[in-house]
mmCIF file of C-alpha atoms in Angstrom:
data_model
loop_
_atom_site.group_PDB
_atom_site.id
_atom_site.type_symbol
_atom_site.label_atom_id
_atom_site.label_comp_id
_atom_site.label_asym_id
_atom_site.label_seq_id
_atom_site.Cartn_x
_atom_site.Cartn_y
_atom_site.Cartn_z
ATOM 1 C CA UNK A 65 32.467 13.715 28.827
ATOM 2 C CA UNK A 66 28.711 12.636 29.500
ATOM 3 C CA UNK A 67 28.125 9.101 30.296
ATOM 4 C CA UNK A 68 26.728 7.204 27.398
ATOM 5 C CA UNK A 69 23.606 5.143 27.444
ATOM 6 C CA UNK A 70 22.740 1.650 26.231
ATOM 7 C CA UNK A 71 19.047 1.006 25.628
ATOM 8 C CA UNK A 72 17.875 -2.554 25.532
ATOM 9 C CA UNK A 73 14.470 -2.998 23.710
ATOM 10 C CA UNK A 74 12.610 -6.370 24.465
ATOM 11 C CA UNK A 75 9.172 -6.811 22.591
ATOM 12 C CA UNK A 76 6.946 -9.079 24.877
ATOM 13 C CA UNK A 77 3.734 -10.824 23.978
ATOM 14 C CA UNK A 78 2.416 -13.484 26.353
ATOM 15 C CA UNK A 79 5.693 -14.023 27.949
ATOM 16 C CA UNK A 80 4.744 -14.508 31.594
ATOM 17 C CA UNK A 81 6.252 -17.936 31.858
ATOM 18 C CA UNK A 82 9.887 -16.775 30.557
ATOM 19 C CA UNK A 83 9.811 -13.088 31.896
ATOM 20 C CA UNK A 84 11.353 -14.105 35.457
ATOM 21 C CA UNK A 85 14.021 -15.746 33.975
ATOM 22 C CA UNK A 86 14.709 -13.211 31.172
ATOM 23 C CA UNK A 87 14.649 -10.057 33.919
ATOM 24 C CA UNK A 88 17.213 -11.902 35.692
ATOM 25 C CA UNK A 89 19.658 -12.424 32.964
ATOM 26 C CA UNK A 90 19.129 -8.618 31.641
ATOM 27 C CA UNK A 91 19.872 -7.577 35.188
ATOM 28 C CA UNK A 92 22.884 -9.228 35.058
ATOM 29 C CA UNK A 93 23.740 -7.655 31.582
ATOM 30 C CA UNK A 94 22.782 -4.323 32.863
ATOM 31 C CA UNK A 95 25.231 -4.721 35.816
ATOM 32 C CA UNK A 96 28.172 -5.565 33.432
ATOM 33 C CA UNK A 97 27.028 -2.404 31.402
ATOM 34 C CA UNK A 98 27.388 -0.229 34.449
ATOM 35 C CA UNK A 99 30.710 -1.619 35.099
ATOM 36 C CA UNK A 100 31.778 -0.642 31.710
ATOM 37 C CA UNK A 101 31.134 2.830 32.385
ATOM 38 C CA UNK A 102 27.724 3.118 30.763
ATOM 39 C CA UNK A 103 24.221 4.200 31.835
ATOM 40 C CA UNK A 104 21.280 1.911 30.688
ATOM 41 C CA UNK A 105 17.711 1.744 30.147
ATOM 42 C CA UNK A 106 15.608 -1.319 29.352
ATOM 43 C CA UNK A 107 12.407 -0.726 27.193
ATOM 44 C CA UNK A 108 9.855 -3.521 27.526
ATOM 45 C CA UNK A 109 7.103 -3.381 25.115
ATOM 46 C CA UNK A 110 3.772 -5.238 25.909
ATOM 47 C CA UNK A 111 2.332 -6.238 22.663
ATOM 48 C CA UNK A 112 -1.471 -6.643 23.917
ATOM 49 C CA UNK A 113 -0.543 -9.618 25.999
ATOM 50 C CA UNK A 114 -3.495 -11.625 27.482
ATOM 51 C CA UNK A 115 -1.591 -13.078 30.315
ATOM 52 C CA UNK A 116 0.112 -11.511 33.362
ATOM 53 C CA UNK A 117 3.138 -10.085 30.986
ATOM 54 C CA UNK A 118 2.162 -6.545 31.800
ATOM 55 C CA UNK A 119 1.672 -6.840 35.371
ATOM 56 C CA UNK A 120 5.150 -8.586 35.763
ATOM 57 C CA UNK A 121 6.739 -5.651 33.790
ATOM 58 C CA UNK A 122 4.838 -2.970 36.037
ATOM 59 C CA UNK A 123 6.314 -4.854 39.163
ATOM 60 C CA UNK A 124 10.007 -4.860 37.793
ATOM 61 C CA UNK A 125 9.608 -1.044 36.767
ATOM 62 C CA UNK A 126 8.882 -0.313 40.374
ATOM 63 C CA UNK A 127 12.197 -1.917 41.483
ATOM 64 C CA UNK A 128 14.237 -0.416 38.800
ATOM 65 C CA UNK A 129 13.868 3.255 37.772
ATOM 66 C CA UNK A 130 15.751 2.420 34.459
ATOM 67 C CA UNK A 131 13.072 0.083 33.197
ATOM 68 C CA UNK A 132 10.268 1.436 30.957
ATOM 69 C CA UNK A 133 7.130 -0.150 30.021
ATOM 70 C CA UNK A 134 5.490 0.551 26.782
ATOM 71 C CA UNK A 135 1.847 -1.000 26.672
ATOM 72 C CA UNK A 136 -0.188 -1.068 23.416
ATOM 73 C CA UNK A 137 -3.776 -0.767 23.314
ATOM 74 C CA UNK A 138 -3.936 -4.079 21.419
ATOM 75 C CA UNK A 139 -1.835 -6.544 19.754
ATOM 76 C CA UNK A 140 0.062 -5.111 16.805
ATOM 77 C CA UNK A 141 2.733 -7.624 16.143
ATOM 78 C CA UNK A 142 6.197 -8.337 16.662
ATOM 79 C CA UNK A 143 7.977 -5.912 14.340
ATOM 80 C CA UNK A 144 5.661 -2.958 15.371
ATOM 81 C CA UNK A 145 6.433 -3.728 19.069
ATOM 82 C CA UNK A 146 10.028 -3.598 18.313
ATOM 83 C CA UNK A 147 9.743 -0.319 16.289
ATOM 84 C CA UNK A 148 7.802 1.176 19.204
ATOM 85 C CA UNK A 149 10.774 0.196 21.604
ATOM 86 C CA UNK A 150 13.207 1.600 19.334
ATOM 87 C CA UNK A 151 11.156 4.886 19.179
ATOM 88 C CA UNK A 152 10.884 5.176 22.863
ATOM 89 C CA UNK A 153 14.568 4.211 23.559
ATOM 90 C CA UNK A 154 16.889 7.403 24.156
ATOM 91 C CA UNK A 155 20.333 5.743 24.637
ATOM 92 C CA UNK A 156 23.300 6.442 22.169
ATOM 93 C CA UNK A 157 23.132 2.691 21.272
ATOM 94 C CA UNK A 158 19.925 0.607 21.026
ATOM 95 C CA UNK A 159 19.888 -3.102 21.268
ATOM 96 C CA UNK A 160 16.890 -5.008 20.081
ATOM 97 C CA UNK A 161 16.649 -8.500 21.376
ATOM 98 C CA UNK A 162 13.569 -11.057 21.798
ATOM 99 C CA UNK A 163 12.297 -11.676 25.465
ATOM 100 C CA UNK A 164 12.251 -15.297 25.271
ATOM 101 C CA UNK A 165 16.027 -15.838 25.857
ATOM 102 C CA UNK A 166 16.808 -17.368 22.335
ATOM 103 C CA UNK A 167 19.113 -14.197 21.702
ATOM 104 C CA UNK A 168 21.538 -14.554 24.837
ATOM 105 C CA UNK A 169 21.798 -11.417 26.529
ATOM 106 C CA UNK A 170 25.364 -12.065 27.121
ATOM 107 C CA UNK A 171 26.286 -11.656 23.537
ATOM 108 C CA UNK A 172 25.192 -7.771 23.923
ATOM 109 C CA UNK A 173 28.718 -7.106 25.733
ATOM 110 C CA UNK A 174 30.556 -8.548 22.494
ATOM 111 C CA UNK A 175 28.221 -5.980 20.498
ATOM 112 C CA UNK A 176 29.256 -3.082 22.686
ATOM 113 C CA UNK A 177 32.712 -3.898 21.984
ATOM 114 C CA UNK A 178 32.282 -3.773 18.338
ATOM 115 C CA UNK A 179 30.338 -0.554 18.691
ATOM 116 C CA UNK A 180 33.055 1.020 20.865
ATOM 117 C CA UNK A 181 35.710 -0.090 18.230
ATOM 118 C CA UNK A 182 33.617 2.087 15.395
ATOM 119 C CA UNK A 183 30.844 -0.275 14.106
ATOM 120 C CA UNK A 184 27.558 1.589 13.385
ATOM 121 C CA UNK A 185 25.655 -1.636 13.718
ATOM 122 C CA UNK A 186 26.370 -4.978 15.290
ATOM 123 C CA UNK A 187 23.818 -7.883 14.172
ATOM 124 C CA UNK A 188 23.706 -11.350 15.736
ATOM 125 C CA UNK A 189 24.220 -14.192 13.371
ATOM 126 C CA UNK A 190 23.172 -17.617 14.382
ATOM 127 C CA UNK A 191 25.865 -20.279 13.784
ATOM 128 C CA UNK A 192 23.625 -22.931 15.300
ATOM 129 C CA UNK A 193 19.814 -22.984 16.210
ATOM 130 C CA UNK A 194 18.918 -25.175 18.999
ATOM 131 C CA UNK A 195 15.401 -26.515 19.382
ATOM 132 C CA UNK A 196 14.100 -25.499 15.976
ATOM 133 C CA UNK A 197 12.669 -28.149 13.508
ATOM 134 C CA UNK A 198 14.131 -29.274 10.290
ATOM 135 C CA UNK A 199 11.355 -27.717 8.395
ATOM 136 C CA UNK A 200 12.112 -24.056 9.850
ATOM 137 C CA UNK A 201 15.790 -24.503 9.312
ATOM 138 C CA UNK A 202 15.171 -25.408 5.765
ATOM 139 C CA UNK A 203 12.633 -22.612 5.346
ATOM 140 C CA UNK A 204 15.176 -20.165 6.684
ATOM 141 C CA UNK A 205 17.847 -21.567 4.381
ATOM 142 C CA UNK A 206 15.860 -20.820 1.176
ATOM 143 C CA UNK A 207 14.182 -17.599 2.590
ATOM 144 C CA UNK A 208 17.456 -15.548 2.795
ATOM 145 C CA UNK A 209 18.546 -16.845 -0.593
ATOM 146 C CA UNK A 210 15.369 -16.116 -2.298
ATOM 147 C CA UNK A 211 15.071 -12.509 -0.656
ATOM 148 C CA UNK A 212 18.669 -11.662 -1.616
ATOM 149 C CA UNK A 213 18.255 -12.521 -5.065
ATOM 150 C CA UNK A 214 15.072 -10.504 -5.493
ATOM 151 C CA UNK A 215 16.000 -7.600 -3.138
ATOM 152 C CA UNK A 216 18.157 -4.540 -4.030
ATOM 153 C CA UNK A 217 20.167 -4.559 -0.791
ATOM 154 C CA UNK A 218 21.601 -7.999 0.849
ATOM 155 C CA UNK A 219 20.275 -9.346 4.136
ATOM 156 C CA UNK A 220 22.800 -11.102 5.991
ATOM 157 C CA UNK A 221 22.015 -14.829 6.219
ATOM 158 C CA UNK A 222 21.028 -16.487 9.377
ATOM 159 C CA UNK A 223 20.277 -13.205 11.202
ATOM 160 C CA UNK A 224 17.158 -11.977 12.857
ATOM 161 C CA UNK A 225 16.217 -8.716 14.658
ATOM 162 C CA UNK A 226 19.028 -9.298 17.293
ATOM 163 C CA UNK A 227 21.168 -6.324 17.031
ATOM 164 C CA UNK A 228 22.859 -3.117 18.366
ATOM 165 C CA UNK A 229 22.310 0.188 16.592
ATOM 166 C CA UNK A 230 24.181 3.465 16.971
ATOM 167 C CA UNK A 231 21.945 6.489 17.463
ATOM 168 C CA UNK A 232 22.533 7.603 13.954
ATOM 169 C CA UNK A 233 21.393 4.215 12.518
ATOM 170 C CA UNK A 234 18.209 4.630 14.459
ATOM 171 C CA UNK A 235 17.481 8.372 13.435
ATOM 172 C CA UNK A 236 17.790 7.059 9.914
ATOM 173 C CA UNK A 237 15.287 4.313 10.457
ATOM 174 C CA UNK A 238 12.874 6.474 11.930
ATOM 175 C CA UNK A 239 12.934 8.426 8.846
ATOM 176 C CA UNK A 240 11.483 5.675 6.781
ATOM 177 C CA UNK A 241 7.865 6.325 6.988
ATOM 178 C CA UNK A 242 6.398 2.878 5.358
ATOM 179 C CA UNK A 243 3.650 1.155 7.264
ATOM 180 C CA UNK A 244 4.453 -2.448 6.256
ATOM 181 C CA UNK A 245 7.747 -3.084 8.530
ATOM 182 C CA UNK A 246 10.283 -5.562 7.965
ATOM 183 C CA UNK A 247 13.020 -4.381 10.338
ATOM 184 C CA UNK A 248 15.917 -6.445 9.346
ATOM 185 C CA UNK A 249 15.474 -5.448 5.600
ATOM 186 C CA UNK A 250 14.784 -1.745 6.439
ATOM 187 C CA UNK A 251 17.988 -1.632 8.645
ATOM 188 C CA UNK A 252 20.205 -3.704 5.924
ATOM 189 C CA UNK A 253 19.057 -1.125 3.412
ATOM 190 C CA UNK A 254 20.325 1.706 5.406
ATOM 191 C CA UNK A 255 24.064 0.927 4.878
ATOM 192 C CA UNK A 256 26.440 2.220 7.412
ATOM 193 C CA UNK A 257 29.355 0.204 9.039
ATOM 194 C CA UNK A 258 27.946 -3.075 9.931
ATOM 195 C CA UNK A 259 29.692 -5.839 11.455
ATOM 196 C CA UNK A 260 28.735 -9.441 12.839
ATOM 197 C CA UNK A 261 28.778 -11.488 16.075
ATOM 198 C CA UNK A 262 28.238 -14.907 16.111
ATOM 199 C CA UNK A 263 26.279 -16.882 18.621
ATOM 200 C CA UNK A 264 24.502 -20.217 19.368
ATOM 201 C CA UNK A 265 20.727 -19.464 19.383
ATOM 202 C CA UNK A 266 19.301 -21.311 22.246
ATOM 203 C CA UNK A 267 15.783 -22.877 22.867
ATOM 204 C CA UNK A 268 12.855 -20.842 24.024
ATOM 205 C CA UNK A 269 13.200 -20.737 27.755
ATOM 206 C CA UNK A 270 9.511 -21.014 28.141
ATOM 207 C CA UNK A 271 6.015 -20.449 26.713
ATOM 208 C CA UNK A 272 5.246 -21.058 23.066
ATOM 209 C CA UNK A 273 6.549 -19.525 19.743
ATOM 210 C CA UNK A 274 5.174 -16.335 18.546
ATOM 211 C CA UNK A 275 5.979 -17.072 14.990
ATOM 212 C CA UNK A 276 3.862 -19.958 13.667
ATOM 213 C CA UNK A 277 4.057 -21.022 10.154
ATOM 214 C CA UNK A 278 1.209 -18.360 9.197
ATOM 215 C CA UNK A 279 3.273 -15.613 10.552
ATOM 216 C CA UNK A 280 6.399 -16.780 9.272
ATOM 217 C CA UNK A 281 4.804 -16.875 5.855
ATOM 218 C CA UNK A 282 3.542 -13.429 6.189
ATOM 219 C CA UNK A 283 6.967 -12.066 7.389
ATOM 220 C CA UNK A 284 8.631 -13.618 4.487
ATOM 221 C CA UNK A 285 6.023 -12.129 2.032
ATOM 222 C CA UNK A 286 6.534 -8.682 3.629
ATOM 223 C CA UNK A 287 10.079 -9.073 3.183
ATOM 224 C CA UNK A 288 9.930 -9.803 -0.384
ATOM 225 C CA UNK A 289 7.138 -7.441 -1.640
ATOM 226 C CA UNK A 290 8.532 -4.618 0.463
ATOM 227 C CA UNK A 291 12.169 -4.499 -0.944
ATOM 228 C CA UNK A 292 11.670 -5.935 -4.418
ATOM 229 C CA UNK A 293 9.676 -5.069 -7.565
ATOM 230 C CA UNK A 294 11.061 -8.456 -9.246
ATOM 231 C CA UNK A 295 7.778 -10.243 -8.519
ATOM 232 C CA UNK A 296 6.102 -7.831 -11.204
ATOM 233 C CA UNK A 297 8.803 -8.338 -13.569
ATOM 234 C CA UNK A 298 8.280 -12.162 -12.940
ATOM 235 C CA UNK A 299 4.554 -11.587 -13.653
ATOM 236 C CA UNK A 300 5.347 -10.014 -16.830
ATOM 237 C CA UNK A 301 7.481 -12.929 -17.986
ATOM 238 C CA UNK A 302 4.756 -15.416 -16.901
ATOM 239 C CA UNK A 303 2.426 -13.302 -19.317
ATOM 240 C CA UNK A 304 4.936 -13.544 -22.242
ATOM 241 C CA UNK A 305 5.474 -17.374 -21.735
ATOM 242 C CA UNK A 306 1.814 -17.982 -21.502
ATOM 243 C CA UNK A 307 1.152 -15.859 -24.765
ATOM 244 C CA UNK A 308 3.925 -17.424 -26.409
ATOM 245 C CA UNK A 309 2.667 -20.910 -25.698
ATOM 246 C CA UNK A 310 -1.083 -19.908 -26.522
ATOM 247 C CA UNK A 311 0.424 -18.880 -29.962
ATOM 248 C CA UNK A 312 2.188 -21.927 -30.719
ATOM 249 C CA UNK A 313 -0.904 -23.785 -29.670
ATOM 250 C CA UNK A 314 -2.857 -21.815 -32.331
ATOM 251 C CA UNK A 315 -0.487 -22.635 -34.931
ATOM 252 C CA UNK A 316 -0.443 -26.116 -34.137
ATOM 253 C CA UNK A 317 -4.307 -26.437 -34.503
ATOM 254 C CA UNK A 318 -4.303 -24.424 -37.650
ATOM 255 C CA UNK A 319 -1.634 -26.747 -38.906
ATOM 256 C CA UNK A 320 -3.425 -29.792 -38.162
ATOM 257 C CA UNK A 321 -6.612 -28.768 -39.442
ATOM 258 C CA UNK A 322 -5.501 -27.572 -42.872
ATOM 259 C CA UNK A 323 -2.441 -29.623 -43.383
ATOM 260 C CA UNK A 324 -3.515 -33.052 -42.306
ATOM 261 C CA UNK A 325 -6.547 -35.588 -42.159
ATOM 262 C CA UNK A 326 -6.565 -35.473 -38.328
ATOM 263 C CA UNK A 327 -9.104 -33.742 -36.570
ATOM 264 C CA UNK A 328 -8.647 -33.076 -32.681
ATOM 265 C CA UNK A 329 -12.029 -33.797 -31.207
ATOM 266 C CA UNK A 330 -11.074 -34.384 -27.578
ATOM 267 C CA UNK A 331 -11.571 -31.614 -24.920
ATOM 268 C CA UNK A 332 -8.398 -32.272 -22.840
ATOM 269 C CA UNK A 333 -5.963 -30.281 -24.827
ATOM 270 C CA UNK A 334 -8.479 -27.352 -24.605
ATOM 271 C CA UNK A 335 -8.956 -27.852 -20.773
ATOM 272 C CA UNK A 336 -5.324 -27.991 -20.102
ATOM 273 C CA UNK A 337 -4.735 -24.768 -21.983
ATOM 274 C CA UNK A 338 -7.568 -23.002 -20.371
ATOM 275 C CA UNK A 339 -6.424 -24.146 -16.862
ATOM 276 C CA UNK A 340 -2.743 -23.084 -17.695
ATOM 277 C CA UNK A 341 -3.519 -19.779 -18.744
ATOM 278 C CA UNK A 342 -6.339 -19.271 -15.996
ATOM 279 C CA UNK A 343 -3.408 -20.458 -13.293
ATOM 280 C CA UNK A 344 -1.120 -17.820 -14.892
ATOM 281 C CA UNK A 345 -3.497 -15.094 -14.737
ATOM 282 C CA UNK A 346 -4.476 -15.830 -10.878
ATOM 283 C CA UNK A 347 -0.629 -15.631 -10.244
ATOM 284 C CA UNK A 348 -0.344 -12.384 -11.859
ATOM 285 C CA UNK A 349 -3.336 -10.819 -10.347
ATOM 286 C CA UNK A 350 -2.237 -12.275 -6.902
ATOM 287 C CA UNK A 351 1.094 -10.379 -7.324
ATOM 288 C CA UNK A 352 -0.397 -7.199 -8.306
ATOM 289 C CA UNK A 353 -2.960 -7.524 -5.624
ATOM 290 C CA UNK A 354 -0.184 -7.661 -2.914
ATOM 291 C CA UNK A 355 1.562 -4.370 -4.213
ATOM 292 C CA UNK A 356 -1.946 -2.687 -4.585
ATOM 293 C CA UNK A 357 -2.739 -3.776 -0.929
ATOM 294 C CA UNK A 358 0.266 -2.299 0.190
ATOM 295 C CA UNK A 359 -0.306 0.977 -1.805
ATOM 296 C CA UNK A 360 -3.690 1.159 -0.128
ATOM 297 C CA UNK A 361 -2.285 0.774 3.293
ATOM 298 C CA UNK A 362 0.138 3.574 2.771
ATOM 299 C CA UNK A 363 -2.456 5.923 1.592
ATOM 300 C CA UNK A 364 -4.748 5.455 4.630
ATOM 301 C CA UNK A 365 -1.916 6.907 7.039
ATOM 302 C CA UNK A 366 -3.177 5.321 10.074
ATOM 303 C CA UNK A 367 -0.575 5.235 12.976
ATOM 304 C CA UNK A 368 1.314 1.893 12.850
ATOM 305 C CA UNK A 369 0.740 1.409 16.637
ATOM 306 C CA UNK A 370 -1.279 2.874 19.508
ATOM 307 C CA UNK A 371 0.481 3.209 22.746
ATOM 308 C CA UNK A 372 -1.963 2.761 25.871
ATOM 309 C CA UNK A 373 0.392 4.075 28.589
ATOM 310 C CA UNK A 374 4.135 4.494 29.251
ATOM 311 C CA UNK A 375 5.330 3.530 32.891
ATOM 312 C CA UNK A 376 8.880 4.009 34.215
ATOM 313 C CA UNK A 377 12.266 5.765 33.637
ATOM 314 C CA UNK A 378 11.710 9.446 34.086
ATOM 315 C CA UNK A 379 8.651 9.696 31.899
ATOM 316 C CA UNK A 380 5.211 10.812 33.202
ATOM 317 C CA UNK A 381 3.018 8.287 34.110
#
């Protein structure tokens, strides 16, 4: 039987501080993979880094023919860098993990065991998060509960993009053409036989986080609006609720005018009503705008990422 290959995909953006440690631990991982009778390749995607990340990866590619550098023409974002690595990978199983060592490479060996036992996909579940702020832990707690209540398919809680996928899962993922990517949601939607591996998420080994609050919110919104139409229903409920309040307000004003001697001469009630209705309208327009914007992006049919060059492996330079 032909030797099966494990592909390891690492999206990288300004990771020069941590890459030497990452490559050392990945090298140790690949040695263990070879001992288990597998071949391997490591696909490193440079997401338009502005430091020496690309040069460091190139130097490692010269030393190991199983390393592949995929270099973007500019920064396209973590999700698209991960997708480019998955598209480039040729292994029978593809492992996606971060380059900052928060996803311990050693956990991959346990994932491979579950894959050999019949799992089509093995995802990492964080049983403890080291070095993360209370705010980030709280927002992550609520994010998974909100999206699982809204979305049609459930995303396992406390997971990220750290996972192993069988080739058939990768093939199915590549058949999903949408341009706004939320990989953990897309992969969860696919189904297949999925199993979990629990691990302690470490602090970043170096450098700064690539997911500040702004990017975290953008990722959360992509997840919600890409996998559920329930916000549109929520907008409808807002409309009915505000209309009901307006109708009750009209009845109250008419009753006060003709059934009592009290005349409402102040402007406060009017201003409150106007601001409430205006706020509801803006919320509804914002929700509609999110969906219309995504439709617009889909109709443009632009490529989701542009590759400048691919170096390493047995590919042409």
